[in-house]
Amino acid sequence: MSLAYGYATMGTRLLPRDMNELYAHALVVEREATQRFAELERYMREAGLHHIADEFESIGREEREQYEVLAIGTAGRELPKVSPWEYAAHFLGPEANVVRTPRNAREALALAIATERRTLNFYVDVAEHTDDDTMCAFAAQMAADEGRHVARLERLLVREPENNVLPLKT
C-alpha cells in the first residue's frame, strides 16, 4: 500500500501520491542537483583537479537537462509546492542542500555520491511503493539515471589516491 500525504501517521515517510506530486519532487531534486554539481565542479577547478571537475560538469549538465525536460513537460500543470520537510526522510531536509566545502577530491566525490544515492533511494522508494504503473515506470527510469551517476562517481573515487591531501581553495 502506498503512503500518501493525507494518510501518513506521524514519523511516517511521505511519498508522492500521483504524477503531479512526483513531478514536483523531481523538479526540486533535479534543480538542487544541478546547483550542487556546479558548486562541486567549481571547487575542483579551483583546486586544479580538472578531470574530476569535468565529470561533475558532465553530470551537472545531465541533471540540468533532466530538469529542463521536466519543466517543459509539466508546463501548464498545476504542481503542488514541495516543502523541505516533505522530503527530509530522503534528503535530510535543508541541511542536505548546503554544499560543504570539500577538503580534498575524495571528500568532494563522497559528497556527490551521497547526494546521488539519496536521490536514487527516493526514486526506488517511490517505484517500490506505488500502485500506479506510470509512477513506477517514471521513478524506475529516474532511479536508473541516478544509479549510472553513482557508478561513474564511484569509479572516479576508486582511482583517486587515498593520501590526496591537496587543500582546496575556499
PDB file of C-alpha atoms in Angstrom:
ATOM      1  CA  MET A   1       0.000   0.000   0.000  1.00  0.00           C
ATOM      2  CA  SER A   2       1.317   3.478  -0.860  1.00  0.00           C
ATOM      3  CA  LEU A   3       1.886   6.067   1.800  1.00  0.00           C
ATOM      4  CA  ALA A   4       0.143   9.238   0.779  1.00  0.00           C
ATOM      5  CA  TYR A   5       0.330  12.776   2.050  1.00  0.00           C
ATOM      6  CA  GLY A   6      -3.108  12.830   3.619  1.00  0.00           C
ATOM      7  CA  TYR A   7      -2.865   9.381   5.152  1.00  0.00           C
ATOM      8  CA  ALA A   8       0.537   9.182   6.804  1.00  0.00           C
ATOM      9  CA  THR A   9       0.946   8.887  10.527  1.00  0.00           C
ATOM     10  CA  MET A  10       3.475  10.935  12.435  1.00  0.00           C
ATOM     11  CA  GLY A  11       7.000   9.757  11.729  1.00  0.00           C
ATOM     12  CA  THR A  12       5.969   8.022   8.515  1.00  0.00           C
ATOM     13  CA  ARG A  13       7.966   8.669   5.370  1.00  0.00           C
ATOM     14  CA  LEU A  14       5.885  10.586   2.829  1.00  0.00           C
ATOM     15  CA  LEU A  15       5.861   9.632  -0.828  1.00  0.00           C
ATOM     16  CA  PRO A  16       4.163  11.256  -3.792  1.00  0.00           C
ATOM     17  CA  ARG A  17       0.595  10.027  -4.415  1.00  0.00           C
ATOM     18  CA  ASP A  18       0.298  10.920  -8.080  1.00  0.00           C
ATOM     19  CA  MET A  19       2.323  12.034 -11.076  1.00  0.00           C
ATOM     20  CA  ASN A  20       1.917  15.736 -10.317  1.00  0.00           C
ATOM     21  CA  GLU A  21       3.391  15.246  -6.853  1.00  0.00           C
ATOM     22  CA  LEU A  22       6.182  13.088  -8.271  1.00  0.00           C
ATOM     23  CA  TYR A  23       6.931  15.667 -10.963  1.00  0.00           C
ATOM     24  CA  ALA A  24       7.036  18.396  -8.311  1.00  0.00           C
ATOM     25  CA  HIS A  25       9.538  16.379  -6.266  1.00  0.00           C
ATOM     26  CA  ALA A  26      11.593  15.531  -9.351  1.00  0.00           C
ATOM     27  CA  LEU A  27      11.809  19.197 -10.340  1.00  0.00           C
ATOM     28  CA  VAL A  28      13.094  20.135  -6.877  1.00  0.00           C
ATOM     29  CA  VAL A  29      15.575  17.261  -6.785  1.00  0.00           C
ATOM     30  CA  GLU A  30      16.956  17.878 -10.278  1.00  0.00           C
ATOM     31  CA  ARG A  31      17.235  21.647  -9.772  1.00  0.00           C
ATOM     32  CA  GLU A  32      19.112  21.170  -6.491  1.00  0.00           C
ATOM     33  CA  ALA A  33      21.389  18.529  -8.045  1.00  0.00           C
ATOM     34  CA  THR A  34      22.243  20.931 -10.863  1.00  0.00           C
ATOM     35  CA  GLN A  35      23.258  23.567  -8.331  1.00  0.00           C
ATOM     36  CA  ARG A  36      25.179  21.096  -6.176  1.00  0.00           C
ATOM     37  CA  PHE A  37      27.241  19.762  -9.084  1.00  0.00           C
ATOM     38  CA  ALA A  38      28.030  23.299 -10.267  1.00  0.00           C
ATOM     39  CA  GLU A  39      29.438  24.086  -6.809  1.00  0.00           C
ATOM     40  CA  LEU A  40      31.459  20.885  -6.659  1.00  0.00           C
ATOM     41  CA  GLU A  41      32.754  21.492 -10.173  1.00  0.00           C
ATOM     42  CA  ARG A  42      33.888  24.980  -9.146  1.00  0.00           C
ATOM     43  CA  TYR A  43      35.731  23.594  -6.099  1.00  0.00           C
ATOM     44  CA  MET A  44      37.552  21.028  -8.215  1.00  0.00           C
ATOM     45  CA  ARG A  45      38.507  23.562 -10.919  1.00  0.00           C
ATOM     46  CA  GLU A  46      39.895  25.929  -8.278  1.00  0.00           C
ATOM     47  CA  ALA A  47      41.976  23.052  -6.920  1.00  0.00           C
ATOM     48  CA  GLY A  48      43.279  22.213 -10.399  1.00  0.00           C
ATOM     49  CA  LEU A  49      41.549  18.810 -10.446  1.00  0.00           C
ATOM     50  CA  HIS A  50      40.105  19.208 -13.910  1.00  0.00           C
ATOM     51  CA  HIS A  51      39.405  15.507 -14.539  1.00  0.00           C
ATOM     52  CA  ILE A  52      37.006  15.462 -11.573  1.00  0.00           C
ATOM     53  CA  ALA A  53      35.628  18.916 -12.405  1.00  0.00           C
ATOM     54  CA  ASP A  54      34.889  17.682 -15.931  1.00  0.00           C
ATOM     55  CA  GLU A  55      32.887  14.736 -14.588  1.00  0.00           C
ATOM     56  CA  PHE A  56      30.972  16.991 -12.174  1.00  0.00           C
ATOM     57  CA  GLU A  57      30.261  19.328 -15.091  1.00  0.00           C
ATOM     58  CA  SER A  58      29.019  16.418 -17.214  1.00  0.00           C
ATOM     59  CA  ILE A  59      26.728  15.030 -14.512  1.00  0.00           C
ATOM     60  CA  GLY A  60      25.536  18.541 -13.673  1.00  0.00           C
ATOM     61  CA  ARG A  61      24.653  19.075 -17.330  1.00  0.00           C
ATOM     62  CA  GLU A  62      22.659  15.824 -17.334  1.00  0.00           C
ATOM     63  CA  GLU A  63      20.825  16.913 -14.176  1.00  0.00           C
ATOM     64  CA  ARG A  64      20.081  20.326 -15.744  1.00  0.00           C
ATOM     65  CA  GLU A  65      18.811  18.668 -18.931  1.00  0.00           C
ATOM     66  CA  GLN A  66      16.530  16.392 -16.907  1.00  0.00           C
ATOM     67  CA  TYR A  67      15.233  19.426 -15.030  1.00  0.00           C
ATOM     68  CA  GLU A  68      14.600  21.315 -18.280  1.00  0.00           C
ATOM     69  CA  VAL A  69      12.774  18.377 -19.874  1.00  0.00           C
ATOM     70  CA  LEU A  70      10.622  18.015 -16.751  1.00  0.00           C
ATOM     71  CA  ALA A  71       9.929  21.761 -16.632  1.00  0.00           C
ATOM     72  CA  ILE A  72       8.864  21.811 -20.283  1.00  0.00           C
ATOM     73  CA  GLY A  73       6.841  18.610 -19.929  1.00  0.00           C
ATOM     74  CA  THR A  74       4.985  19.878 -16.882  1.00  0.00           C
ATOM     75  CA  ALA A  75       4.427  23.441 -18.106  1.00  0.00           C
ATOM     76  CA  GLY A  76       0.788  24.323 -17.679  1.00  0.00           C
ATOM     77  CA  ARG A  77       0.208  21.699 -14.997  1.00  0.00           C
ATOM     78  CA  GLU A  78      -0.719  22.784 -11.534  1.00  0.00           C
ATOM     79  CA  LEU A  79       2.017  21.163  -9.478  1.00  0.00           C
ATOM     80  CA  PRO A  80       1.961  21.196  -5.690  1.00  0.00           C
ATOM     81  CA  LYS A  81       4.601  23.130  -3.771  1.00  0.00           C
ATOM     82  CA  VAL A  82       7.131  20.798  -2.156  1.00  0.00           C
ATOM     83  CA  SER A  83       8.260  21.799   1.329  1.00  0.00           C
ATOM     84  CA  PRO A  84      11.650  20.646   2.635  1.00  0.00           C
ATOM     85  CA  TRP A  85      10.033  18.612   5.426  1.00  0.00           C
ATOM     86  CA  GLU A  86       8.241  16.518   2.795  1.00  0.00           C
ATOM     87  CA  TYR A  87      11.476  15.003   1.562  1.00  0.00           C
ATOM     88  CA  ALA A  88      13.509  15.247   4.764  1.00  0.00           C
ATOM     89  CA  ALA A  89      13.474  11.461   5.260  1.00  0.00           C
ATOM     90  CA  HIS A  90      15.344  11.018   1.990  1.00  0.00           C
ATOM     91  CA  PHE A  91      17.302  14.239   1.709  1.00  0.00           C
ATOM     92  CA  LEU A  92      17.942  15.204   5.336  1.00  0.00           C
ATOM     93  CA  GLY A  93      15.966  18.412   4.974  1.00  0.00           C
ATOM     94  CA  PRO A  94      17.511  21.816   4.291  1.00  0.00           C
ATOM     95  CA  GLU A  95      20.886  20.730   5.710  1.00  0.00           C
ATOM     96  CA  ALA A  96      21.355  18.428   2.728  1.00  0.00           C
ATOM     97  CA  ASN A  97      21.058  21.388   0.364  1.00  0.00           C
ATOM     98  CA  VAL A  98      24.093  23.110   1.858  1.00  0.00           C
ATOM     99  CA  VAL A  99      27.245  22.185  -0.005  1.00  0.00           C
ATOM    100  CA  ARG A 100      30.126  21.980   2.418  1.00  0.00           C
ATOM    101  CA  THR A 101      33.481  22.959   1.016  1.00  0.00           C
ATOM    102  CA  PRO A 102      35.252  19.643   0.469  1.00  0.00           C
ATOM    103  CA  ARG A 103      38.775  19.410   1.846  1.00  0.00           C
ATOM    104  CA  ASN A 104      40.056  17.178  -0.947  1.00  0.00           C
ATOM    105  CA  ALA A 105      38.983  15.352  -4.088  1.00  0.00           C
ATOM    106  CA  ARG A 106      37.882  12.193  -2.274  1.00  0.00           C
ATOM    107  CA  GLU A 107      35.626  14.219   0.006  1.00  0.00           C
ATOM    108  CA  ALA A 108      34.103  16.024  -2.992  1.00  0.00           C
ATOM    109  CA  LEU A 109      33.423  12.682  -4.651  1.00  0.00           C
ATOM    110  CA  ALA A 110      31.973  11.261  -1.428  1.00  0.00           C
ATOM    111  CA  LEU A 111      29.620  14.258  -1.131  1.00  0.00           C
ATOM    112  CA  ALA A 112      28.488  13.806  -4.729  1.00  0.00           C
ATOM    113  CA  ILE A 113      27.973  10.058  -4.262  1.00  0.00           C
ATOM    114  CA  ALA A 114      25.951  10.587  -1.076  1.00  0.00           C
ATOM    115  CA  THR A 115      23.730  13.104  -2.858  1.00  0.00           C
ATOM    116  CA  GLU A 116      23.114  10.816  -5.805  1.00  0.00           C
ATOM    117  CA  ARG A 117      22.444   7.809  -3.551  1.00  0.00           C
ATOM    118  CA  ARG A 118      19.812   9.725  -1.582  1.00  0.00           C
ATOM    119  CA  THR A 119      18.131  10.670  -4.850  1.00  0.00           C
ATOM    120  CA  LEU A 120      18.406   7.095  -6.114  1.00  0.00           C
ATOM    121  CA  ASN A 121      16.857   5.808  -2.873  1.00  0.00           C
ATOM    122  CA  PHE A 122      13.983   8.269  -3.163  1.00  0.00           C
ATOM    123  CA  TYR A 123      13.105   7.134  -6.682  1.00  0.00           C
ATOM    124  CA  VAL A 124      13.475   3.448  -5.771  1.00  0.00           C
ATOM    125  CA  ASP A 125      11.236   4.001  -2.749  1.00  0.00           C
ATOM    126  CA  VAL A 126       8.578   5.599  -4.944  1.00  0.00           C
ATOM    127  CA  ALA A 127       8.811   2.836  -7.564  1.00  0.00           C
ATOM    128  CA  GLU A 128       8.529   0.103  -4.929  1.00  0.00           C
ATOM    129  CA  HIS A 129       5.617   1.644  -3.042  1.00  0.00           C
ATOM    130  CA  THR A 130       3.240   2.891  -5.709  1.00  0.00           C
ATOM    131  CA  ASP A 131       0.369   1.031  -7.278  1.00  0.00           C
ATOM    132  CA  ASP A 132       0.422   3.377 -10.285  1.00  0.00           C
ATOM    133  CA  ASP A 133       2.270   1.830 -13.248  1.00  0.00           C
ATOM    134  CA  THR A 134       3.135   5.228 -14.758  1.00  0.00           C
ATOM    135  CA  MET A 135       4.629   6.483 -11.487  1.00  0.00           C
ATOM    136  CA  CYS A 136       6.530   3.240 -11.078  1.00  0.00           C
ATOM    137  CA  ALA A 137       7.989   3.440 -14.596  1.00  0.00           C
ATOM    138  CA  PHE A 138       8.950   7.106 -14.255  1.00  0.00           C
ATOM    139  CA  ALA A 139      10.543   6.595 -10.828  1.00  0.00           C
ATOM    140  CA  ALA A 140      12.377   3.474 -12.011  1.00  0.00           C
ATOM    141  CA  GLN A 141      13.806   5.356 -15.013  1.00  0.00           C
ATOM    142  CA  MET A 142      14.914   8.245 -12.817  1.00  0.00           C
ATOM    143  CA  ALA A 143      16.476   5.757 -10.364  1.00  0.00           C
ATOM    144  CA  ALA A 144      18.369   4.121 -13.235  1.00  0.00           C
ATOM    145  CA  ASP A 145      19.752   7.517 -14.277  1.00  0.00           C
ATOM    146  CA  GLU A 146      20.868   8.250 -10.717  1.00  0.00           C
ATOM    147  CA  GLY A 147      22.402   4.768 -10.484  1.00  0.00           C
ATOM    148  CA  ARG A 148      24.530   5.498 -13.550  1.00  0.00           C
ATOM    149  CA  HIS A 149      25.742   8.701 -11.912  1.00  0.00           C
ATOM    150  CA  VAL A 150      26.653   6.820  -8.720  1.00  0.00           C
ATOM    151  CA  ALA A 151      28.609   4.239 -10.727  1.00  0.00           C
ATOM    152  CA  ARG A 152      30.556   6.929 -12.609  1.00  0.00           C
ATOM    153  CA  LEU A 153      31.404   8.757  -9.399  1.00  0.00           C
ATOM    154  CA  GLU A 154      32.413   5.553  -7.616  1.00  0.00           C
ATOM    155  CA  ARG A 155      34.799   4.709 -10.466  1.00  0.00           C
ATOM    156  CA  LEU A 156      36.451   8.104 -10.014  1.00  0.00           C
ATOM    157  CA  LEU A 157      36.636   7.644  -6.249  1.00  0.00           C
ATOM    158  CA  VAL A 158      38.423   4.301  -6.603  1.00  0.00           C
ATOM    159  CA  ARG A 159      41.059   5.912  -8.839  1.00  0.00           C
ATOM    160  CA  GLU A 160      41.612   8.902  -6.558  1.00  0.00           C
ATOM    161  CA  PRO A 161      44.591   8.404  -4.211  1.00  0.00           C
ATOM    162  CA  GLU A 162      43.822   7.896  -0.519  1.00  0.00           C
ATOM    163  CA  ASN A 163      46.591  10.232   0.539  1.00  0.00           C
ATOM    164  CA  ASN A 164      45.380  13.112  -1.605  1.00  0.00           C
ATOM    165  CA  VAL A 165      45.796  15.998   0.813  1.00  0.00           C
ATOM    166  CA  LEU A 166      45.711  18.780  -1.736  1.00  0.00           C
ATOM    167  CA  PRO A 167      43.763  21.511   0.051  1.00  0.00           C
ATOM    168  CA  LEU A 168      41.050  23.130  -1.968  1.00  0.00           C
ATOM    169  CA  LYS A 169      40.784  26.898  -2.192  1.00  0.00           C
ATOM    170  CA  THR A 170      37.853  28.286  -0.213  1.00  0.00           C
TER     171      THR A 170
END
